[in-house]
PDB file of C-alpha atoms and ligand atoms in Angstrom:
ATOM      1  CA  MET R  27      -7.052  73.127 -50.254  1.00  0.00           C
ATOM      2  CA  ILE R  28      -4.796  75.154 -52.190  1.00  0.00           C
ATOM      3  CA  ALA R  29      -4.711  72.993 -54.880  1.00  0.00           C
ATOM      4  CA  VAL R  30      -4.031  69.116 -56.273  1.00  0.00           C
ATOM      5  CA  GLY R  31      -2.717  67.417 -59.200  1.00  0.00           C
ATOM      6  CA  GLU R  32      -1.337  64.001 -60.180  1.00  0.00           C
ATOM      7  CA  ARG R  33       1.927  62.699 -60.335  1.00  0.00           C
ATOM      8  CA  ASP R  34       3.277  59.166 -62.528  1.00  0.00           C
ATOM      9  CA  GLY R  35      -0.317  58.168 -61.668  1.00  0.00           C
ATOM     10  CA  ALA R  36      -0.356  59.353 -57.578  1.00  0.00           C
ATOM     11  CA  PRO R  37      -2.716  62.611 -56.793  1.00  0.00           C
ATOM     12  CA  TRP R  38      -1.069  64.602 -54.676  1.00  0.00           C
ATOM     13  CA  ALA R  39      -2.880  67.865 -52.361  1.00  0.00           C
ATOM     14  CA  ALA R  40      -1.544  70.648 -51.138  1.00  0.00           C
ATOM     15  CA  VAL R  41      -2.554  72.512 -48.408  1.00  0.00           C
ATOM     16  CA  GLU R  42      -2.826  76.601 -47.717  1.00  0.00           C
ATOM     17  CA  HIS R  43      -1.156  77.315 -44.213  1.00  0.00           C
ATOM     18  CA  CYS R  44       1.379  74.192 -45.000  1.00  0.00           C
ATOM     19  CA  LEU R  45       2.600  72.921 -41.592  1.00  0.00           C
ATOM     20  CA  PHE R  46       4.123  69.962 -42.650  1.00  0.00           C
ATOM     21  CA  HIS R  47       8.019  69.675 -43.527  1.00  0.00           C
ATOM     22  CA  PRO R  48       9.480  68.197 -46.440  1.00  0.00           C
ATOM     23  CA  GLN R  49      12.616  65.502 -46.277  1.00  0.00           C
ATOM     24  CA  GLY R  50      15.467  67.754 -47.046  1.00  0.00           C
ATOM     25  CA  GLY R  51      19.111  68.922 -45.271  1.00  0.00           C
ATOM     26  CA  GLY R  52      19.613  65.489 -44.605  1.00  0.00           C
ATOM     27  CA  GLN R  53      15.828  65.228 -41.715  1.00  0.00           C
ATOM     28  CA  PRO R  54      13.284  62.677 -42.742  1.00  0.00           C
ATOM     29  CA  ALA R  55      10.017  64.333 -43.539  1.00  0.00           C
ATOM     30  CA  ASP R  56       7.271  64.488 -40.238  1.00  0.00           C
ATOM     31  CA  ARG R  57       4.565  62.217 -40.213  1.00  0.00           C
ATOM     32  CA  GLY R  58       1.428  63.855 -40.857  1.00  0.00           C
ATOM     33  CA  TRP R  59      -2.473  63.571 -41.542  1.00  0.00           C
ATOM     34  CA  LEU R  60      -4.588  65.650 -43.753  1.00  0.00           C
ATOM     35  CA  GLU R  61      -8.209  64.427 -41.854  1.00  0.00           C
ATOM     36  CA  ASP R  62      -7.568  61.035 -41.654  1.00  0.00           C
ATOM     37  CA  MET R  63      -5.631  60.217 -44.268  1.00  0.00           C
ATOM     38  CA  GLU R  64      -2.073  59.413 -43.314  1.00  0.00           C
ATOM     39  CA  VAL R  65       0.432  61.928 -45.731  1.00  0.00           C
ATOM     40  CA  VAL R  66       3.803  61.594 -46.417  1.00  0.00           C
ATOM     41  CA  PRO R  67       4.722  65.453 -46.754  1.00  0.00           C
ATOM     42  CA  VAL R  68       7.516  66.195 -50.973  1.00  0.00           C
ATOM     43  CA  ARG R  69       8.254  69.065 -52.409  1.00  0.00           C
ATOM     44  CA  ASP R  70       7.399  68.272 -55.212  1.00  0.00           C
ATOM     45  CA  ARG R  71       9.879  69.569 -57.942  1.00  0.00           C
ATOM     46  CA  GLU R  72       7.488  71.430 -60.563  1.00  0.00           C
ATOM     47  CA  SER R  73       5.357  73.957 -58.492  1.00  0.00           C
ATOM     48  CA  GLY R  74       8.200  74.410 -55.613  1.00  0.00           C
ATOM     49  CA  LEU R  75       4.551  73.147 -52.958  1.00  0.00           C
ATOM     50  CA  VAL R  76       5.687  71.371 -49.872  1.00  0.00           C
ATOM     51  CA  VAL R  77       2.352  68.671 -51.314  1.00  0.00           C
ATOM     52  CA  ALA R  78       1.323  65.761 -49.737  1.00  0.00           C
ATOM     53  CA  VAL R  79       1.271  61.876 -51.410  1.00  0.00           C
ATOM     54  CA  ALA R  80      -0.218  58.547 -50.330  1.00  0.00           C
ATOM     55  CA  PRO R  81       2.035  56.435 -48.515  1.00  0.00           C
ATOM     56  CA  GLU R  82       3.599  53.430 -50.277  1.00  0.00           C
ATOM     57  CA  GLY R  83       0.356  51.485 -50.828  1.00  0.00           C
ATOM     58  CA  GLY R  84      -2.459  54.339 -49.195  1.00  0.00           C
ATOM     59  CA  HIS R  85      -3.951  56.345 -51.317  1.00  0.00           C
ATOM     60  CA  LEU R  86      -5.740  59.658 -51.113  1.00  0.00           C
ATOM     61  CA  LEU R  87      -9.333  60.491 -50.319  1.00  0.00           C
ATOM     62  CA  SER R  88     -10.778  62.729 -53.624  1.00  0.00           C
ATOM     63  CA  LEU R  89     -10.619  66.532 -51.975  1.00  0.00           C
ATOM     64  CA  ALA R  90     -11.350  69.750 -54.369  1.00  0.00           C
ATOM     65  CA  VAL R  91      -9.636  73.197 -53.979  1.00  0.00           C
ATOM     66  CA  GLY R  92     -11.234  74.930 -52.145  1.00  0.00           C
ATOM     67  CA  GLN R  93     -12.664  71.527 -49.469  1.00  0.00           C
ATOM     68  CA  ALA R  94     -11.372  72.656 -45.629  1.00  0.00           C
ATOM     69  CA  VAL R  95      -9.697  70.186 -44.687  1.00  0.00           C
ATOM     70  CA  ARG R  96      -7.715  69.541 -41.307  1.00  0.00           C
ATOM     71  CA  ALA R  97      -4.080  68.823 -41.075  1.00  0.00           C
ATOM     72  CA  ARG R  98      -2.084  67.815 -38.533  1.00  0.00           C
ATOM     73  CA  ILE R  99       1.580  66.101 -37.596  1.00  0.00           C
ATOM     74  CA  ASP R 100       3.202  63.815 -35.771  1.00  0.00           C
ATOM     75  CA  VAL R 101       3.908  65.904 -32.486  1.00  0.00           C
ATOM     76  CA  GLN R 102       6.432  63.619 -31.173  1.00  0.00           C
ATOM     77  CA  ALA R 103       7.955  62.824 -34.445  1.00  0.00           C
ATOM     78  CA  ARG R 104       8.603  66.425 -35.480  1.00  0.00           C
ATOM     79  CA  MET R 105      10.257  66.960 -31.566  1.00  0.00           C
ATOM     80  CA  THR R 106      12.107  64.467 -31.893  1.00  0.00           C
ATOM     81  CA  HIS R 107      13.246  65.031 -35.830  1.00  0.00           C
ATOM     82  CA  ALA R 108      13.787  68.804 -34.678  1.00  0.00           C
ATOM     83  CA  ALA R 109      15.875  67.467 -31.620  1.00  0.00           C
ATOM     84  CA  LEU R 110      18.338  65.575 -33.152  1.00  0.00           C
ATOM     85  CA  HIS R 111      18.761  67.852 -36.941  1.00  0.00           C
ATOM     86  CA  THR R 112      19.480  70.202 -33.811  1.00  0.00           C
ATOM     87  CA  ALA R 113      21.970  68.675 -32.419  1.00  0.00           C
ATOM     88  CA  GLY R 114      23.790  67.589 -35.627  1.00  0.00           C
ATOM     89  CA  HIS R 115      24.021  71.599 -35.496  1.00  0.00           C
ATOM     90  CA  LEU R 116      25.591  71.540 -32.644  1.00  0.00           C
ATOM     91  CA  VAL R 117      28.457  68.479 -33.691  1.00  0.00           C
ATOM     92  CA  GLU R 118      29.086  70.573 -36.321  1.00  0.00           C
ATOM     93  CA  ALA R 119      29.425  73.915 -34.259  1.00  0.00           C
ATOM     94  CA  VAL R 120      32.206  71.647 -32.039  1.00  0.00           C
ATOM     95  CA  GLY R 121      33.530  70.285 -35.031  1.00  0.00           C
ATOM     96  CA  ARG R 122      34.479  73.681 -36.121  1.00  0.00           C
ATOM     97  CA  LEU R 123      36.090  74.443 -33.277  1.00  0.00           C
ATOM     98  CA  GLN R 124      38.589  71.102 -34.059  1.00  0.00           C
ATOM     99  CA  GLY R 125      39.324  72.886 -36.608  1.00  0.00           C
ATOM    100  CA  TRP R 126      37.905  70.937 -39.004  1.00  0.00           C
ATOM    101  CA  GLU R 127      36.035  71.112 -42.255  1.00  0.00           C
ATOM    102  CA  MET R 128      31.910  69.348 -42.595  1.00  0.00           C
ATOM    103  CA  LEU R 129      31.537  67.462 -45.109  1.00  0.00           C
ATOM    104  CA  SER R 130      28.636  65.942 -44.578  1.00  0.00           C
ATOM    105  CA  ASN R 131      25.369  65.558 -42.743  1.00  0.00           C
ATOM    106  CA  ASN R 132      22.784  63.085 -41.604  1.00  0.00           C
ATOM    107  CA  HIS R 133      19.939  64.016 -39.352  1.00  0.00           C
ATOM    108  CA  PHE R 134      18.126  60.340 -39.793  1.00  0.00           C
ATOM    109  CA  PRO R 135      17.222  58.844 -36.525  1.00  0.00           C
ATOM    110  CA  GLY R 136      19.787  55.748 -35.553  1.00  0.00           C
ATOM    111  CA  GLN R 137      22.370  56.818 -38.090  1.00  0.00           C
ATOM    112  CA  ALA R 138      22.868  60.801 -37.599  1.00  0.00           C
ATOM    113  CA  ARG R 139      26.434  61.680 -38.449  1.00  0.00           C
ATOM    114  CA  ILE R 140      28.511  64.497 -39.060  1.00  0.00           C
ATOM    115  CA  GLU R 141      31.714  63.971 -41.060  1.00  0.00           C
ATOM    116  CA  PHE R 142      34.627  66.343 -41.121  1.00  0.00           C
ATOM    117  CA  GLN R 143      38.201  66.785 -43.009  1.00  0.00           C
ATOM    118  CA  ALA R 144      40.890  68.495 -40.996  1.00  0.00           C
ATOM    119  CA  PRO R 145      42.894  70.176 -43.411  1.00  0.00           C
ATOM    120  CA  GLN R 146      46.081  69.450 -42.265  1.00  0.00           C
ATOM    121  CA  PRO R 147      45.849  65.732 -41.018  1.00  0.00           C
ATOM    122  CA  ASP R 148      45.235  66.242 -37.113  1.00  0.00           C
ATOM    123  CA  ALA R 149      48.494  63.365 -35.428  1.00  0.00           C
ATOM    124  CA  ARG R 150      46.168  62.520 -32.660  1.00  0.00           C
ATOM    125  CA  LEU R 151      43.460  61.373 -34.582  1.00  0.00           C
ATOM    126  CA  ALA R 152      45.721  58.643 -35.658  1.00  0.00           C
ATOM    127  CA  ASP R 153      45.065  56.044 -32.948  1.00  0.00           C
ATOM    128  CA  PRO R 154      42.718  55.432 -30.389  1.00  0.00           C
ATOM    129  CA  GLU R 155      43.780  57.605 -27.188  1.00  0.00           C
ATOM    130  CA  GLY R 156      44.161  60.322 -29.158  1.00  0.00           C
ATOM    131  CA  ARG R 157      40.417  59.416 -31.133  1.00  0.00           C
ATOM    132  CA  GLU R 158      39.004  59.559 -27.512  1.00  0.00           C
ATOM    133  CA  GLU R 159      41.195  61.953 -26.695  1.00  0.00           C
ATOM    134  CA  ALA R 160      39.590  64.286 -29.450  1.00  0.00           C
ATOM    135  CA  THR R 161      35.116  62.825 -28.928  1.00  0.00           C
ATOM    136  CA  THR R 162      36.168  64.199 -25.470  1.00  0.00           C
ATOM    137  CA  ALA R 163      36.582  67.739 -26.725  1.00  0.00           C
ATOM    138  CA  LEU R 164      33.896  67.324 -28.518  1.00  0.00           C
ATOM    139  CA  ARG R 165      31.579  66.346 -25.724  1.00  0.00           C
ATOM    140  CA  ILE R 166      32.741  68.855 -23.451  1.00  0.00           C
ATOM    141  CA  ALA R 167      32.153  71.751 -25.667  1.00  0.00           C
ATOM    142  CA  ALA R 168      28.353  70.230 -26.650  1.00  0.00           C
ATOM    143  CA  ALA R 169      28.161  69.889 -23.033  1.00  0.00           C
ATOM    144  CA  ALA R 170      28.596  74.097 -21.922  1.00  0.00           C
ATOM    145  CA  ALA R 171      26.285  74.728 -25.072  1.00  0.00           C
ATOM    146  CA  ILE R 172      24.120  72.716 -24.002  1.00  0.00           C
ATOM    147  CA  ALA R 173      24.325  73.843 -20.561  1.00  0.00           C
ATOM    148  CA  ASP R 174      24.549  77.396 -21.472  1.00  0.00           C
ATOM    149  CA  ASP R 175      21.018  76.866 -23.144  1.00  0.00           C
ATOM    150  CA  LEU R 176      22.487  78.571 -25.906  1.00  0.00           C
ATOM    151  CA  PRO R 177      19.156  80.438 -28.528  1.00  0.00           C
ATOM    152  CA  VAL R 178      18.882  78.815 -32.109  1.00  0.00           C
ATOM    153  CA  PHE R 179      17.575  81.219 -34.292  1.00  0.00           C
ATOM    154  CA  ALA R 180      16.509  81.402 -37.955  1.00  0.00           C
ATOM    155  CA  ARG R 181      17.907  84.931 -39.696  1.00  0.00           C
ATOM    156  CA  TYR R 182      16.899  85.944 -43.686  1.00  0.00           C
ATOM    157  CA  GLU R 183      19.751  87.228 -45.364  1.00  0.00           C
ATOM    158  CA  SER R 184      19.043  89.663 -48.020  1.00  0.00           C
ATOM    159  CA  GLU R 185      19.332  86.808 -51.095  1.00  0.00           C
ATOM    160  CA  GLY R 186      16.201  85.238 -48.821  1.00  0.00           C
ATOM    161  CA  ARG R 187      18.503  82.594 -47.968  1.00  0.00           C
ATOM    162  CA  ARG R 188      17.308  81.003 -44.110  1.00  0.00           C
ATOM    163  CA  VAL R 189      20.845  80.935 -41.520  1.00  0.00           C
ATOM    164  CA  VAL R 190      19.733  79.208 -38.309  1.00  0.00           C
ATOM    165  CA  HIS R 191      22.298  80.097 -35.315  1.00  0.00           C
ATOM    166  CA  LEU R 192      22.864  78.316 -32.134  1.00  0.00           C
ATOM    167  CA  GLY R 193      23.978  81.741 -30.029  1.00  0.00           C
ATOM    168  CA  ALA R 194      26.910  83.309 -31.227  1.00  0.00           C
ATOM    169  CA  LEU R 195      28.624  79.718 -31.577  1.00  0.00           C
ATOM    170  CA  HIS R 196      27.775  78.400 -34.819  1.00  0.00           C
ATOM    171  CA  SER R 197      25.771  79.937 -37.973  1.00  0.00           C
ATOM    172  CA  ALA R 198      24.783  77.791 -40.948  1.00  0.00           C
ATOM    173  CA  PRO R 199      22.918  77.488 -43.569  1.00  0.00           C
ATOM    174  CA  CYS R 200      19.132  75.216 -43.155  1.00  0.00           C
ATOM    175  CA  GLY R 201      15.714  75.319 -44.346  1.00  0.00           C
ATOM    176  CA  GLY R 202      14.959  72.645 -41.436  1.00  0.00           C
ATOM    177  CA  THR R 203      13.158  72.711 -38.173  1.00  0.00           C
ATOM    178  CA  HIS R 204      15.049  73.040 -34.811  1.00  0.00           C
ATOM    179  CA  VAL R 205      14.128  72.570 -30.931  1.00  0.00           C
ATOM    180  CA  ARG R 206      14.355  76.745 -29.245  1.00  0.00           C
ATOM    181  CA  SER R 207      17.228  76.598 -27.361  1.00  0.00           C
ATOM    182  CA  LEU R 208      20.011  74.123 -26.693  1.00  0.00           C
ATOM    183  CA  GLY R 209      19.031  73.548 -23.083  1.00  0.00           C
ATOM    184  CA  VAL R 210      15.913  71.236 -24.613  1.00  0.00           C
ATOM    185  CA  LEU R 211      18.352  68.596 -25.660  1.00  0.00           C
ATOM    186  CA  ALA R 212      18.793  65.526 -23.562  1.00  0.00           C
ATOM    187  CA  GLU R 213      20.739  62.446 -23.512  1.00  0.00           C
ATOM    188  CA  VAL R 214      23.127  64.310 -26.954  1.00  0.00           C
ATOM    189  CA  VAL R 215      25.823  60.485 -27.451  1.00  0.00           C
ATOM    190  CA  LEU R 216      28.905  61.171 -28.894  1.00  0.00           C
ATOM    191  CA  PRO R 217      30.401  57.714 -29.325  1.00  0.00           C
ATOM    192  CA  THR R 218      34.386  57.684 -29.849  1.00  0.00           C
ATOM    193  CA  LEU R 219      34.621  58.991 -33.557  1.00  0.00           C
ATOM    194  CA  LYS R 220      35.868  57.116 -36.042  1.00  0.00           C
ATOM    195  CA  VAL R 221      38.058  57.791 -39.313  1.00  0.00           C
ATOM    196  CA  LYS R 222      38.091  56.691 -42.592  1.00  0.00           C
ATOM    197  CA  LYS R 223      39.783  56.965 -45.501  1.00  0.00           C
ATOM    198  CA  GLY R 224      40.634  60.723 -44.368  1.00  0.00           C
ATOM    199  CA  ARG R 225      36.524  61.089 -42.946  1.00  0.00           C
ATOM    200  CA  ILE R 226      36.250  61.609 -39.577  1.00  0.00           C
ATOM    201  CA  ARG R 227      33.363  60.559 -38.741  1.00  0.00           C
ATOM    202  CA  VAL R 228      31.290  62.097 -35.876  1.00  0.00           C
ATOM    203  CA  SER R 229      28.631  60.121 -34.183  1.00  0.00           C
ATOM    204  CA  TYR R 230      25.480  60.703 -32.472  1.00  0.00           C
ATOM    205  CA  SER R 231      21.847  60.799 -31.324  1.00  0.00           C
ATOM    206  CA  ALA R 232      19.977  63.217 -29.009  1.00  0.00           C
ATOM    207  CA  THR R 233      16.054  63.290 -28.059  1.00  0.00           C
ATOM    208  CA  HIS R 234      14.192  66.018 -26.864  1.00  0.00           C
ATOM    209  CA  ARG R 235      13.519  66.902 -22.886  1.00  0.00           C
ATOM    210  CA  SER R 236      10.003  66.499 -22.550  1.00  0.00           C
ATOM    211  CA  HIS R 237       7.899  68.817 -20.684  1.00  0.00           C
TER     212      HIS R 237
HETATM  213 ZN1   ZN F   8      19.427  72.829 -39.074  1.00  0.00          ZN
END
């Protein structure tokens, strides 16, 4: 335990060698525990530390600085989030191959989607057959990258910015958690894309190939 504190009447605790990943970059927070207390990791704006707080309605037992505590995460949930989030990078990558620019992303289970815009109006997207055809192109490109088992790795640029790469296919600044290579992604599903007010919405789901 390296620090404890209280904000808005709610106690928080920070551990050394923090393994908790807070919500961020469109990705949900880890499910974690300190000893047997369930905690939610959040980034404290003041200190910049990732701190553990009690879930709503829960409480944190009193912990002292210097006290040794056992920190755990739900590995299954972490792997699910990492797989879904990495699949989001892949969807972004294959969308960019279509010449689209990314507008927004969301990697939450059940609502994961990337929204793009086409720099020039894309006539294909005006009718259902064209949208199906464009989605097929995305699916084929994604399946090829998964079949190639592209490595997923992070590099730090000189300014300290963390950039995540999918082999040589794609790179994007990101602080999230990822799987090690695209080959572990399973059940990657891209339903037919939708276009709303010029925004091309590609929803997706993905899981982790277990062992
Ligand atoms: Zn990422």
